Amino acid sequence: MQGIAIAPAHQRGLADRYQRVRALSERLAQPLELEDCVAQSMPDASPVKWHLAHTTWFFETFVLRRVERNFRVYREGWAYLFNSYYEAEGQRIARDQRGLITRPTMAEVIDYRHATDERIERWLALDVAPRWALALLELGLHHEEQHQELLLTDVQHLLAQNPLAPRYVKTTVAESAEPERRFIAHVGGLVSIGHEGRGFSFDNEHPCHEAYLGPFEVADWLVTNGEYRAFIEDGGYRRPELWLSDGWALARREGWEKPLYWLERDGEWRRFSLHGELALDMNAPVCHVSYYEADAYARWAGARLPSEAEWETLAREEDGNPQLLDLGTFVPVTKAGAQGLFGSAWNWTSSAYAPYPGFSPASGAIGEYNGKFMVNQLVLRGGSCFTPQGHVRATYRNFFHPHQRWQVSGIRLARDKRSASLS
Amino acid sequence: MQGIAIAPAHQRGLADRYQRVRALSERLAQPLELEDCVAQSMPDASPVKWHLAHTTWFFETFVLRRVERNFRVYREGWAYLFNSYYEAEGQRIARDQRGLITRPTMAEVIDYRHATDERIERWLALDVAPRWALALLELGLHHEEQHQELLLTDVQHLLAQNPLAPRYVKTTVAESAEPERRFIAHVGGLVSIGHEGRGFSFDNEHPCHEAYLGPFEVADWLVTNGEYRAFIEDGGYRRPELWLSDGWALARREGWEKPLYWLERDGEWRRFSLHGELALDMNAPVCHVSYYEADAYARWAGARLPSEAEWETLAREEDGNPQLLDLGTFVPVTKAGAQGLFGSAWNWTSSAYAPYPGFSPASGAIGEYNGKFMVNQLVLRGGSCFTPQGHVRATYRNFFHPHQRWQVSGIRLARDKRSASLS
Amino acid sequence: MQGIAIAPAHQRGLADRYQRVRALSERLAQPLELEDCVAQSMPDASPVKWHLAHTTWFFETFVLRRVERNFRVYREGWAYLFNSYYEAEGQRIARDQRGLITRPTMAEVIDYRHATDERIERWLALDVAPRWALALLELGLHHEEQHQELLLTDVQHLLAQNPLAPRYVKTTVAESAEPERRFIAHVGGLVSIGHEGRGFSFDNEHPCHEAYLGPFEVADWLVTNGEYRAFIEDGGYRRPELWLSDGWALARREGWEKPLYWLERDGEWRRFSLHGELALDMNAPVCHVSYYEADAYARWAGARLPSEAEWETLAREEDGNPQLLDLGTFVPVTKAGAQGLFGSAWNWTSSAYAPYPGFSPASGAIGEYNGKFMVNQLVLRGGSCFTPQGHVRATYRNFFHPHQRWQVSGIRLARDKRSASLS
Amino acid sequence: MQGIAIAPAHQRGLADRYQRVRALSERLAQPLELEDCVAQSMPDASPVKWHLAHTTWFFETFVLRRVERNFRVYREGWAYLFNSYYEAEGQRIARDQRGLITRPTMAEVIDYRHATDERIERWLALDVAPRWALALLELGLHHEEQHQELLLTDVQHLLAQNPLAPRYVKTTVAESAEPERRFIAHVGGLVSIGHEGRGFSFDNEHPCHEAYLGPFEVADWLVTNGEYRAFIEDGGYRRPELWLSDGWALARREGWEKPLYWLERDGEWRRFSLHGELALDMNAPVCHVSYYEADAYARWAGARLPSEAEWETLAREEDGNPQLLDLGTFVPVTKAGAQGLFGSAWNWTSSAYAPYPGFSPASGAIGEYNGKFMVNQLVLRGGSCFTPQGHVRATYRNFFHPHQRWQVSGIRLARDKRSASLS
């Protein structure tokens, strides 16, 4: 929450934004059957009902409890169910048991949401909100946007378990253009990394600091399904020299031979998506690959993944029109012309998720938001077609474990820049 | 299905019974929220929705497919979802994934039930049903009754995972009488075991055969919660000499210190049930104990568990009024006066579940019903307060693994009879 | 130990036998390298060094401690290492950690053996040994014989892990004769089961009691490698209808396609043995099959496994010359002529290992010898080519879990006898 | 191996060094019993016999096979046993099965060593060794030194499993001085990181490159047992706010409450070591802590761990007398006066193990030496009392997973430097 500077005049804007963000979460659940909202398909994923309740618990706990006179919890016992990982907020059910909590029902959770919204809105309607409280509210909105993306990735994973291959939406998907395969070069040197100045940011984007980079170049396009298929056909999943050791062991153990959600049916490559099963668009960006696969692909292609500092350095310049969440298309698409660094699919970077020099988390439970996860994960940048509009920025740091594949994670290549000419 | 002899006149009776059994299954689901019908709390348990669909699949597959001209499956792909364990009927989803199958929805499953019921009833309304087909129908009804009991045990297990301790019913439970502690003696000798004559029976009750027993006696009462508490207080869970080795290892590993669903709150013993949390009635039969616990208790009490042959020999004489499923009381209760061998809680016997001498299963998929489970399990006898009326009989053999506790399984003591006087 | 009646005059004979048994254990270790004596290849197996020490601990703990004045343990702390499973004797290292205990060294263990032998022999040289103490000594000898067989099965398992396929012995193996395939019939009726009268027996062979059998017949030969190969070639490992459900699941999970130690090399079937790799002798008895495989084979062959009562009833009549341990041949061999029921390979029976009616174990630690394992296991009868001479008898009950394959366990068929003619 | 420049004149020096390094490995095994050389106490550790054979296989495979005319492998089948992780060199036994390979025996492995040494020495005695081959030989020596340290850490882990707490050496340990608690400051700025110029280095120390650092200071002393005890007594293992989330979960699951090898006996803190059990010297450096513990301690102490760039920047200036392997003392000791950055115990850094910008591994199997492990691990710097003399240097990068504790890994604090005065 560093760097938050909310002028008193923004309070009304924040109230509007609160309504829009909260409404979007419920809208995302609308195409689902009630049954779909209860199940948890793996420990990394959560039920839709849980997402809707947990984001509400966040506002109740971190905002209302601190600003309401005579605050009372909405229901005794629910904090135990809807606290995700905040040790300072007490015990909670094991992460992999969330699908067993059939009560409160979906209807009760929706009531919880609306009751909480009313309380927040009543409070915001007063003139007296302190800046720190508005900052927590803003944090809660960004938090909810993160859960909107997770809700979609988790629903996709759940529906993918069902051999009937149910669809979340019935819309059709436009065909991808073939990307121009162009690299964007940078001379390197001392660059400034991290967030500063105005606008919201998470604590892990701070402090802004200097870093030194050699000359490099980063691809303007995301690796396509077609390119990735060539990697597979060239034995990519059978050549240990392309892989990190941990990745190779995992891929053998799990029998990986293709990205998550790809399937071969009658000799044709297809993929499961929120649109149901689709023919694989060979010009569209590949996604649902792990870090291990992204890294192996890059090695095969004679390139490497960008570092997060390289990515951010180029992204600061960018002024594009990325493919973010639009409720119509739930797969990455390659548009015509220059692609830019944002949107479509998250970019695995080569950077371990670590604190920036001088980083210190907030005190109290909110300090657990990001800092305690700074080990064993890799940074991803740029957002995806599941990321809500306005959520991502050049300094934004997403992070997942190297084996995880259920996010909309793709591959962008980078290279050391040795000569002056573009590749 | 041996021993089935359905006179043509019974066809109408069977149609009535079909309607009653099928209606009961849906009625058992009625107190639940839709959310409760989707979740699977452990691999041994199944979602309510799955029980309702699987029992329907059974009629569709084993009856309709064989008797309907121009038979067509109700929906392509559903057999994969709703086949439980019949290898001869093809592949099926892993048992522990049933809770992830959110489609078809509950409403679609109910439609499936009703459409199937119509087809069955239309067929039964004709005069021409062959005897073997009626026998399969009858088998399907007994199969569905077994799933009615499982539905209740599985719901109880699911609701028990929820720290909010939701209730399935709101009725109150009558207090138990203190049982008379009386043993029923038998002189032993050559006895006849297994089913013969009229009425339905499962294949595992056949063939009827001779067995030799020494003199023995079996308790008229089920071990009570109070008696079991004395075992706990005497260190029953801390004294390895009372336990089978596998049971002791399991109890240490899992930290068992009391029956499943017991809890101590503010120094008072309570138990979770379909009525929610109840104070522990010290005169009521203990239940939700594993074979290991039943066996250890019996050793502690200076007794043993009955063999299934002993139990059956006495049960053949009995003409009682057992506590079976009545939709009002979902915990075992000790009534005043003689108890008899049936009802309240299943009796763990000391008998491994094995084929009777000369046993041969039916050919085809139906032969998988019982025979292939005849290893690693123990026989239970007598039925419980979750067992539908009319379902159980003296020759009925239920069976579970020795570590399983989520069934309504209790303890009945037996002893070798050495002197003429009753204990 | 029931039924033991040792006349004072037998004390000298017992001393001789003590020396012979103890010497054999050390002799069995002689062909091994020191390195082979340390390792533990799986939790079910134990290092040779451990077997040699544990059997010594048994005499120290159950005999010397009770009969020596001023008894002192040989070394403090060793009981923790060499107690196998006697809860009454205190804590012990986890079973699967035995291979990590590199000290005491083998030389120290041999010293321990010899020091203990001296103490035992000194005590036996006195006239005053009480009968109960001699009974414990005798039990210790039978216990050590059981460990002699285990030592060999465990060494075979260990050496089998080594791709260099080291040999325990260099002797050659005689070719098997083709067995006459003859069944031995019995009319059934009331039979007497269990040990009575003179000679040593384990507590699990008691009490002698009556059982009722239908007419049956049991094969005079053990199923051969050639017969078992025919089962494999007929799809035995791919046809679920032949298998118990637990066995089928296990065989799929573990990828079983043949008995343990079989391998196919250049299209020829071979087997690993204590003689190293051997061509598979098609007339020799198949061994190293689990109960699941034995049961599936029998079903495929249109037969079944014998019950332990059937086996014992026929074995009581037998006066043969079985293939037991002879230090020259460490694989089962089919001799010419009638085979009889004993030796070559243990016979899986269809009987769950359970207490005989009226069974009660000894009090104290010795009561843990057999009784606490009476669940989840199946009885095997008859001994094997690894069983020391004189160790096995008609009433002897060996027992293992149905999935275990590393013992010399084979298959004997049985059938209900319906007509008077032999098959 | 980059940066290797071996002048022809150095060939003789290399031959001497070869003899010394090879002799040290065998000398380290000398205090052990043969039994100790066979066992593997966990998958991360290897048997002594395996270390001795694997390091020999390395010379055979990467040197002799390439330089000997008419090269023949020493024994067929051994590569399968003694290849560690080189995919390009073919299949190998699973890492956790190394303790089951009892043959070849220790004596055979020693013969293998000596025969290989002879071949290497014969080759070195010729004048014609090409530079690349000498570079591989040199790599083999550094590789063997790494295994010397592992041999000791693995022996310590093995002996620690034995409740008899056997000693590797009987020498006594000098008492530690109390360290001066002084920080060494650095103004930061653009620094040069990685190896360049003369002398051996591993590929992961390349290429030398620029990095930018803020002002910082690093402790001259390693955190002591006494300081760590204060952390424990202040609830260090019970306060989640001090821990990374993955570390907290692991510590709960495994019941961590103190460093590996610490034990409390009669209220006194002790530690197991290669000297057997020792009283805990409160001034000696704490070791056998995981990254998670090091990081939690630093947070508790109001400091942080140094980055590897910070550490290296200061270490380049150092000219000390560190405590490395001396065959007399096998625990870290604090000497009087300034400590310096090297020796005693490896320093966990905050840096994820990653390729330096522009890193490229060698081609072929040797390229697997370091590069494929560059994920999921943290860098450690400085060497320990188990590290052979001359092995470590300022640019040396050791790496382990954050949960691993069996190495001699300790804690050095660092801080951002905000003011000009020393702390």
Tab-separated table of N, CA and C in Angstrom, chain C residues 185-279:
chain	number	residue	atom	x	y	z
C	185	ALA	N	-8.738	-86.424	-2.633
C	185	ALA	CA	-10.131	-86.141	-2.266
C	185	ALA	C	-10.384	-86.437	-0.791
C	186	HIS	N	-11.384	-85.766	-0.265
C	186	HIS	CA	-11.797	-86.009	1.123
C	186	HIS	C	-13.312	-85.844	1.189
C	187	VAL	N	-13.947	-86.689	1.977
C	187	VAL	CA	-15.417	-86.653	2.017
C	187	VAL	C	-15.969	-85.521	2.862
C	188	GLY	N	-15.106	-84.914	3.626
C	188	GLY	CA	-15.592	-83.828	4.473
C	188	GLY	C	-16.235	-84.359	5.742
C	189	GLY	N	-17.070	-83.508	6.367
C	189	GLY	CA	-17.690	-83.862	7.632
C	189	GLY	C	-17.020	-83.133	8.783
C	190	LEU	N	-17.238	-83.608	9.970
C	190	LEU	CA	-16.690	-82.946	11.154
C	190	LEU	C	-15.234	-83.365	11.321
C	191	VAL	N	-14.350	-82.399	11.345
C	191	VAL	CA	-12.923	-82.699	11.478
C	191	VAL	C	-12.357	-81.944	12.677
C	192	SER	N	-11.210	-82.387	13.087
C	192	SER	CA	-10.545	-81.790	14.231
C	192	SER	C	-9.398	-80.931	13.716
C	193	ILE	N	-9.353	-79.701	14.140
C	193	ILE	CA	-8.370	-78.729	13.631
C	193	ILE	C	-7.572	-78.179	14.800
C	194	GLY	N	-6.278	-78.037	14.604
C	194	GLY	CA	-5.425	-77.425	15.629
C	194	GLY	C	-4.570	-78.457	16.313
C	195	HIS	N	-3.664	-77.960	17.094
C	195	HIS	CA	-2.641	-78.810	17.691
C	195	HIS	C	-3.126	-79.403	19.007
C	196	GLU	N	-2.757	-80.648	19.200
C	196	GLU	CA	-2.981	-81.244	20.519
C	196	GLU	C	-1.917	-82.299	20.710
C	197	GLY	N	-1.746	-82.711	21.929
C	197	GLY	CA	-0.775	-83.762	22.190
C	197	GLY	C	0.610	-83.193	22.303
C	198	ARG	N	1.593	-84.005	21.952
C	198	ARG	CA	2.969	-83.673	22.268
C	198	ARG	C	3.649	-82.852	21.194
C	199	GLY	N	4.810	-82.365	21.544
C	199	GLY	CA	5.619	-81.616	20.592
C	199	GLY	C	5.302	-80.146	20.672
C	200	PHE	N	6.220	-79.354	20.162
C	200	PHE	CA	6.062	-77.915	20.226
C	200	PHE	C	4.965	-77.436	19.280
C	201	SER	N	4.325	-76.373	19.705
C	201	SER	CA	3.408	-75.678	18.794
C	201	SER	C	3.326	-74.225	19.232
C	202	PHE	N	2.938	-73.363	18.308
C	202	PHE	CA	2.703	-71.959	18.658
C	202	PHE	C	1.295	-71.810	19.224
C	203	ASP	N	1.104	-70.735	19.935
C	203	ASP	CA	-0.209	-70.518	20.555
C	203	ASP	C	-1.323	-70.407	19.518
C	204	ASN	N	-0.990	-69.935	18.314
C	204	ASN	CA	-2.056	-69.740	17.324
C	204	ASN	C	-2.591	-71.054	16.750
C	205	GLU	N	-1.972	-72.182	17.109
C	205	GLU	CA	-2.478	-73.481	16.656
C	205	GLU	C	-3.492	-74.059	17.652
C	206	HIS	N	-3.842	-73.279	18.663
C	206	HIS	CA	-4.710	-73.743	19.744
C	206	HIS	C	-5.937	-72.879	19.851
C	207	PRO	N	-6.973	-73.378	20.494
C	207	PRO	CA	-7.115	-74.775	20.914
C	207	PRO	C	-7.542	-75.655	19.744
C	208	CYS	N	-7.293	-76.919	19.922
C	208	CYS	CA	-7.804	-77.896	18.969
C	208	CYS	C	-9.339	-77.861	19.058
C	209	HIS	N	-10.000	-77.879	17.917
C	209	HIS	CA	-11.459	-77.707	17.917
C	209	HIS	C	-12.058	-78.398	16.695
C	210	GLU	N	-13.345	-78.483	16.688
C	210	GLU	CA	-14.079	-79.151	15.604
C	210	GLU	C	-14.436	-78.143	14.507
C	211	ALA	N	-14.429	-78.622	13.298
C	211	ALA	CA	-14.939	-77.805	12.191
C	211	ALA	C	-15.652	-78.726	11.221
C	212	TYR	N	-16.575	-78.147	10.479
C	212	TYR	CA	-17.362	-78.947	9.548
C	212	TYR	C	-16.960	-78.600	8.119
C	213	LEU	N	-16.651	-79.631	7.328
C	213	LEU	CA	-16.250	-79.415	5.932
C	213	LEU	C	-17.162	-80.177	4.987
C	214	GLY	N	-17.443	-79.574	3.844
C	214	GLY	CA	-18.082	-80.324	2.762
C	214	GLY	C	-17.036	-81.185	2.057
C	215	PRO	N	-17.471	-82.047	1.161
C	215	PRO	CA	-16.503	-82.855	0.414
C	215	PRO	C	-15.628	-81.970	-0.483
C	216	PHE	N	-14.352	-82.275	-0.563
C	216	PHE	CA	-13.427	-81.415	-1.304
C	216	PHE	C	-12.263	-82.236	-1.824
C	217	GLU	N	-11.473	-81.615	-2.681
C	217	GLU	CA	-10.227	-82.240	-3.112
C	217	GLU	C	-9.164	-81.163	-3.295
C	218	VAL	N	-7.948	-81.562	-3.055
C	218	VAL	CA	-6.818	-80.627	-3.056
C	218	VAL	C	-5.748	-81.202	-3.971
C	219	ALA	N	-5.103	-80.345	-4.737
C	219	ALA	CA	-4.095	-80.799	-5.695
C	219	ALA	C	-2.875	-81.368	-4.981
C	220	ASP	N	-2.349	-82.419	-5.533
C	220	ASP	CA	-1.107	-82.983	-4.999
C	220	ASP	C	0.116	-82.180	-5.475
C	221	TRP	N	-0.081	-81.337	-6.501
C	221	TRP	CA	1.084	-80.586	-7.010
C	221	TRP	C	0.891	-79.082	-6.807
C	222	LEU	N	1.969	-78.367	-6.788
C	222	LEU	CA	1.913	-76.899	-6.761
C	222	LEU	C	1.873	-76.397	-8.199
C	223	VAL	N	1.096	-75.355	-8.418
C	223	VAL	CA	1.013	-74.777	-9.765
C	223	VAL	C	2.421	-74.460	-10.260
C	224	THR	N	2.708	-74.832	-11.478
C	224	THR	CA	4.067	-74.682	-12.007
C	224	THR	C	4.256	-73.341	-12.722
C	225	ASN	N	5.505	-73.003	-12.940
C	225	ASN	CA	5.822	-71.801	-13.722
C	225	ASN	C	5.182	-71.866	-15.109
C	226	GLY	N	5.163	-73.051	-15.685
C	226	GLY	CA	4.572	-73.200	-17.012
C	226	GLY	C	3.076	-72.939	-16.985
C	227	GLU	N	2.411	-73.491	-15.972
C	227	GLU	CA	0.970	-73.236	-15.857
C	227	GLU	C	0.707	-71.746	-15.626
C	228	TYR	N	1.539	-71.137	-14.813
C	228	TYR	CA	1.331	-69.722	-14.519
C	228	TYR	C	1.597	-68.868	-15.757
C	229	ARG	N	2.582	-69.289	-16.547
C	229	ARG	CA	2.847	-68.569	-17.790
C	229	ARG	C	1.624	-68.610	-18.714
C	230	ALA	N	0.947	-69.752	-18.723
C	230	ALA	CA	-0.262	-69.854	-19.558
C	230	ALA	C	-1.329	-68.853	-19.094
C	231	PHE	N	-1.433	-68.674	-17.785
C	231	PHE	CA	-2.353	-67.676	-17.218
C	231	PHE	C	-1.972	-66.281	-17.712
C	232	ILE	N	-0.686	-65.970	-17.667
C	232	ILE	CA	-0.230	-64.656	-18.147
C	232	ILE	C	-0.567	-64.500	-19.625
C	233	GLU	N	-0.274	-65.541	-20.381
C	233	GLU	CA	-0.477	-65.444	-21.831
C	233	GLU	C	-1.959	-65.378	-22.187
C	234	ASP	N	-2.788	-65.846	-21.298
C	234	ASP	CA	-4.232	-65.760	-21.525
C	234	ASP	C	-4.790	-64.434	-21.000
C	235	GLY	N	-3.896	-63.491	-20.705
C	235	GLY	CA	-4.373	-62.169	-20.267
C	235	GLY	C	-4.688	-62.099	-18.784
C	236	GLY	N	-4.123	-62.980	-18.017
C	236	GLY	CA	-4.441	-63.045	-16.588
C	236	GLY	C	-4.294	-61.721	-15.868
C	237	TYR	N	-3.304	-60.940	-16.259
C	237	TYR	CA	-3.079	-59.663	-15.579
C	237	TYR	C	-3.869	-58.518	-16.216
C	238	ARG	N	-4.696	-58.833	-17.202
C	238	ARG	CA	-5.466	-57.759	-17.852
C	238	ARG	C	-6.972	-57.996	-17.770
C	239	ARG	N	-7.388	-59.011	-17.026
C	239	ARG	CA	-8.812	-59.347	-16.982
C	239	ARG	C	-9.366	-59.160	-15.578
C	240	PRO	N	-10.001	-58.028	-15.322
C	240	PRO	CA	-10.443	-57.719	-13.960
C	240	PRO	C	-11.404	-58.748	-13.395
C	241	GLU	N	-12.134	-59.448	-14.235
C	241	GLU	CA	-13.137	-60.387	-13.715
C	241	GLU	C	-12.480	-61.540	-12.962
C	242	LEU	N	-11.156	-61.712	-13.132
C	242	LEU	CA	-10.472	-62.786	-12.417
C	242	LEU	C	-10.001	-62.371	-11.030
C	243	TRP	N	-10.066	-61.096	-10.736
C	243	TRP	CA	-9.364	-60.571	-9.564
C	243	TRP	C	-10.308	-60.073	-8.478
C	244	LEU	N	-9.814	-60.166	-7.250
C	244	LEU	CA	-10.434	-59.425	-6.168
C	244	LEU	C	-10.201	-57.938	-6.423
C	245	SER	N	-11.128	-57.124	-5.991
C	245	SER	CA	-11.084	-55.703	-6.309
C	245	SER	C	-9.819	-55.036	-5.766
C	246	ASP	N	-9.465	-55.301	-4.513
C	246	ASP	CA	-8.255	-54.703	-3.934
C	246	ASP	C	-7.004	-55.135	-4.700
C	247	GLY	N	-6.991	-56.385	-5.121
C	247	GLY	CA	-5.838	-56.900	-5.855
C	247	GLY	C	-5.721	-56.275	-7.227
C	248	TRP	N	-6.847	-56.112	-7.888
C	248	TRP	CA	-6.838	-55.492	-9.206
C	248	TRP	C	-6.316	-54.065	-9.130
C	249	ALA	N	-6.811	-53.325	-8.149
C	249	ALA	CA	-6.369	-51.936	-7.995
C	249	ALA	C	-4.855	-51.892	-7.736
C	250	LEU	N	-4.385	-52.771	-6.890
C	250	LEU	CA	-2.956	-52.794	-6.572
C	250	LEU	C	-2.125	-53.171	-7.792
C	251	ALA	N	-2.568	-54.209	-8.501
C	251	ALA	CA	-1.813	-54.674	-9.666
C	251	ALA	C	-1.726	-53.584	-10.737
C	252	ARG	N	-2.805	-52.808	-10.902
C	252	ARG	CA	-2.775	-51.678	-11.858
C	252	ARG	C	-1.794	-50.622	-11.376
C	253	ARG	N	-1.919	-50.286	-10.090
C	253	ARG	CA	-1.109	-49.200	-9.540
C	253	ARG	C	0.379	-49.523	-9.617
C	254	GLU	N	0.718	-50.777	-9.342
C	254	GLU	CA	2.128	-51.176	-9.288
C	254	GLU	C	2.623	-51.728	-10.626
C	255	GLY	N	1.732	-51.837	-11.592
C	255	GLY	CA	2.161	-52.351	-12.881
C	255	GLY	C	2.559	-53.823	-12.877
C	256	TRP	N	1.920	-54.617	-12.030
C	256	TRP	CA	2.227	-56.055	-11.995
C	256	TRP	C	1.834	-56.723	-13.315
C	257	GLU	N	2.752	-57.501	-13.853
C	257	GLU	CA	2.456	-58.295	-15.045
C	257	GLU	C	3.013	-59.693	-14.951
C	258	LYS	N	3.644	-59.983	-13.811
C	258	LYS	CA	4.268	-61.292	-13.627
C	258	LYS	C	4.660	-61.408	-12.170
C	259	PRO	N	5.039	-62.616	-11.719
C	259	PRO	CA	5.462	-62.764	-10.327
C	259	PRO	C	6.688	-61.899	-10.031
C	260	LEU	N	6.873	-61.593	-8.779
C	260	LEU	CA	8.086	-60.915	-8.338
C	260	LEU	C	9.280	-61.755	-8.776
C	261	TYR	N	10.312	-61.107	-9.217
C	261	TYR	CA	11.593	-61.747	-9.600
C	261	TYR	C	11.582	-62.359	-10.997
C	262	TRP	N	10.418	-62.441	-11.644
C	262	TRP	CA	10.455	-62.850	-13.042
C	262	TRP	C	10.944	-61.683	-13.882
C	263	LEU	N	11.684	-62.012	-14.930
C	263	LEU	CA	12.061	-60.981	-15.890
C	263	LEU	C	12.092	-61.609	-17.262
C	264	GLU	N	11.914	-60.766	-18.253
C	264	GLU	CA	11.970	-61.252	-19.618
C	264	GLU	C	13.219	-60.659	-20.238
C	265	ARG	N	14.070	-61.491	-20.738
C	265	ARG	CA	15.316	-61.005	-21.331
C	265	ARG	C	15.426	-61.665	-22.701
C	266	ASP	N	15.434	-60.850	-23.724
C	266	ASP	CA	15.533	-61.362	-25.092
C	266	ASP	C	14.495	-62.441	-25.353
C	267	GLY	N	13.267	-62.167	-24.908
C	267	GLY	CA	12.182	-63.083	-25.219
C	267	GLY	C	12.152	-64.343	-24.378
C	268	GLU	N	13.107	-64.488	-23.493
C	268	GLU	CA	13.118	-65.681	-22.639
C	268	GLU	C	12.732	-65.281	-21.210
C	269	TRP	N	11.905	-66.111	-20.571
C	269	TRP	CA	11.538	-65.865	-19.181
C	269	TRP	C	12.654	-66.353	-18.264
C	270	ARG	N	13.041	-65.488	-17.330
C	270	ARG	CA	14.043	-65.848	-16.335
C	270	ARG	C	13.544	-65.422	-14.964
C	271	ARG	N	14.253	-65.874	-13.930
C	271	ARG	CA	13.894	-65.398	-12.602
C	271	ARG	C	15.145	-65.157	-11.780
C	272	PHE	N	15.095	-64.110	-10.955
C	272	PHE	CA	16.183	-63.878	-10.025
C	272	PHE	C	15.986	-64.781	-8.818
C	273	SER	N	17.086	-65.302	-8.305
C	273	SER	CA	17.023	-66.193	-7.142
C	273	SER	C	18.313	-66.045	-6.361
C	274	LEU	N	18.423	-66.779	-5.285
C	274	LEU	CA	19.684	-66.762	-4.528
C	274	LEU	C	20.819	-67.402	-5.326
C	275	HIS	N	20.487	-68.092	-6.392
C	275	HIS	CA	21.503	-68.600	-7.316
C	275	HIS	C	21.823	-67.577	-8.412
C	276	GLY	N	21.354	-66.369	-8.293
C	276	GLY	CA	21.468	-65.382	-9.376
C	276	GLY	C	20.331	-65.568	-10.350
C	277	GLU	N	20.486	-65.086	-11.561
C	277	GLU	CA	19.440	-65.235	-12.570
C	277	GLU	C	19.436	-66.644	-13.136
C	278	LEU	N	18.255	-67.233	-13.194
C	278	LEU	CA	18.099	-68.587	-13.731
C	278	LEU	C	17.085	-68.561	-14.867
C	279	ALA	N	17.288	-69.489	-15.827
C	279	ALA	CA	16.195	-69.710	-16.774
C	279	ALA	C	15.009	-70.244	-15.979
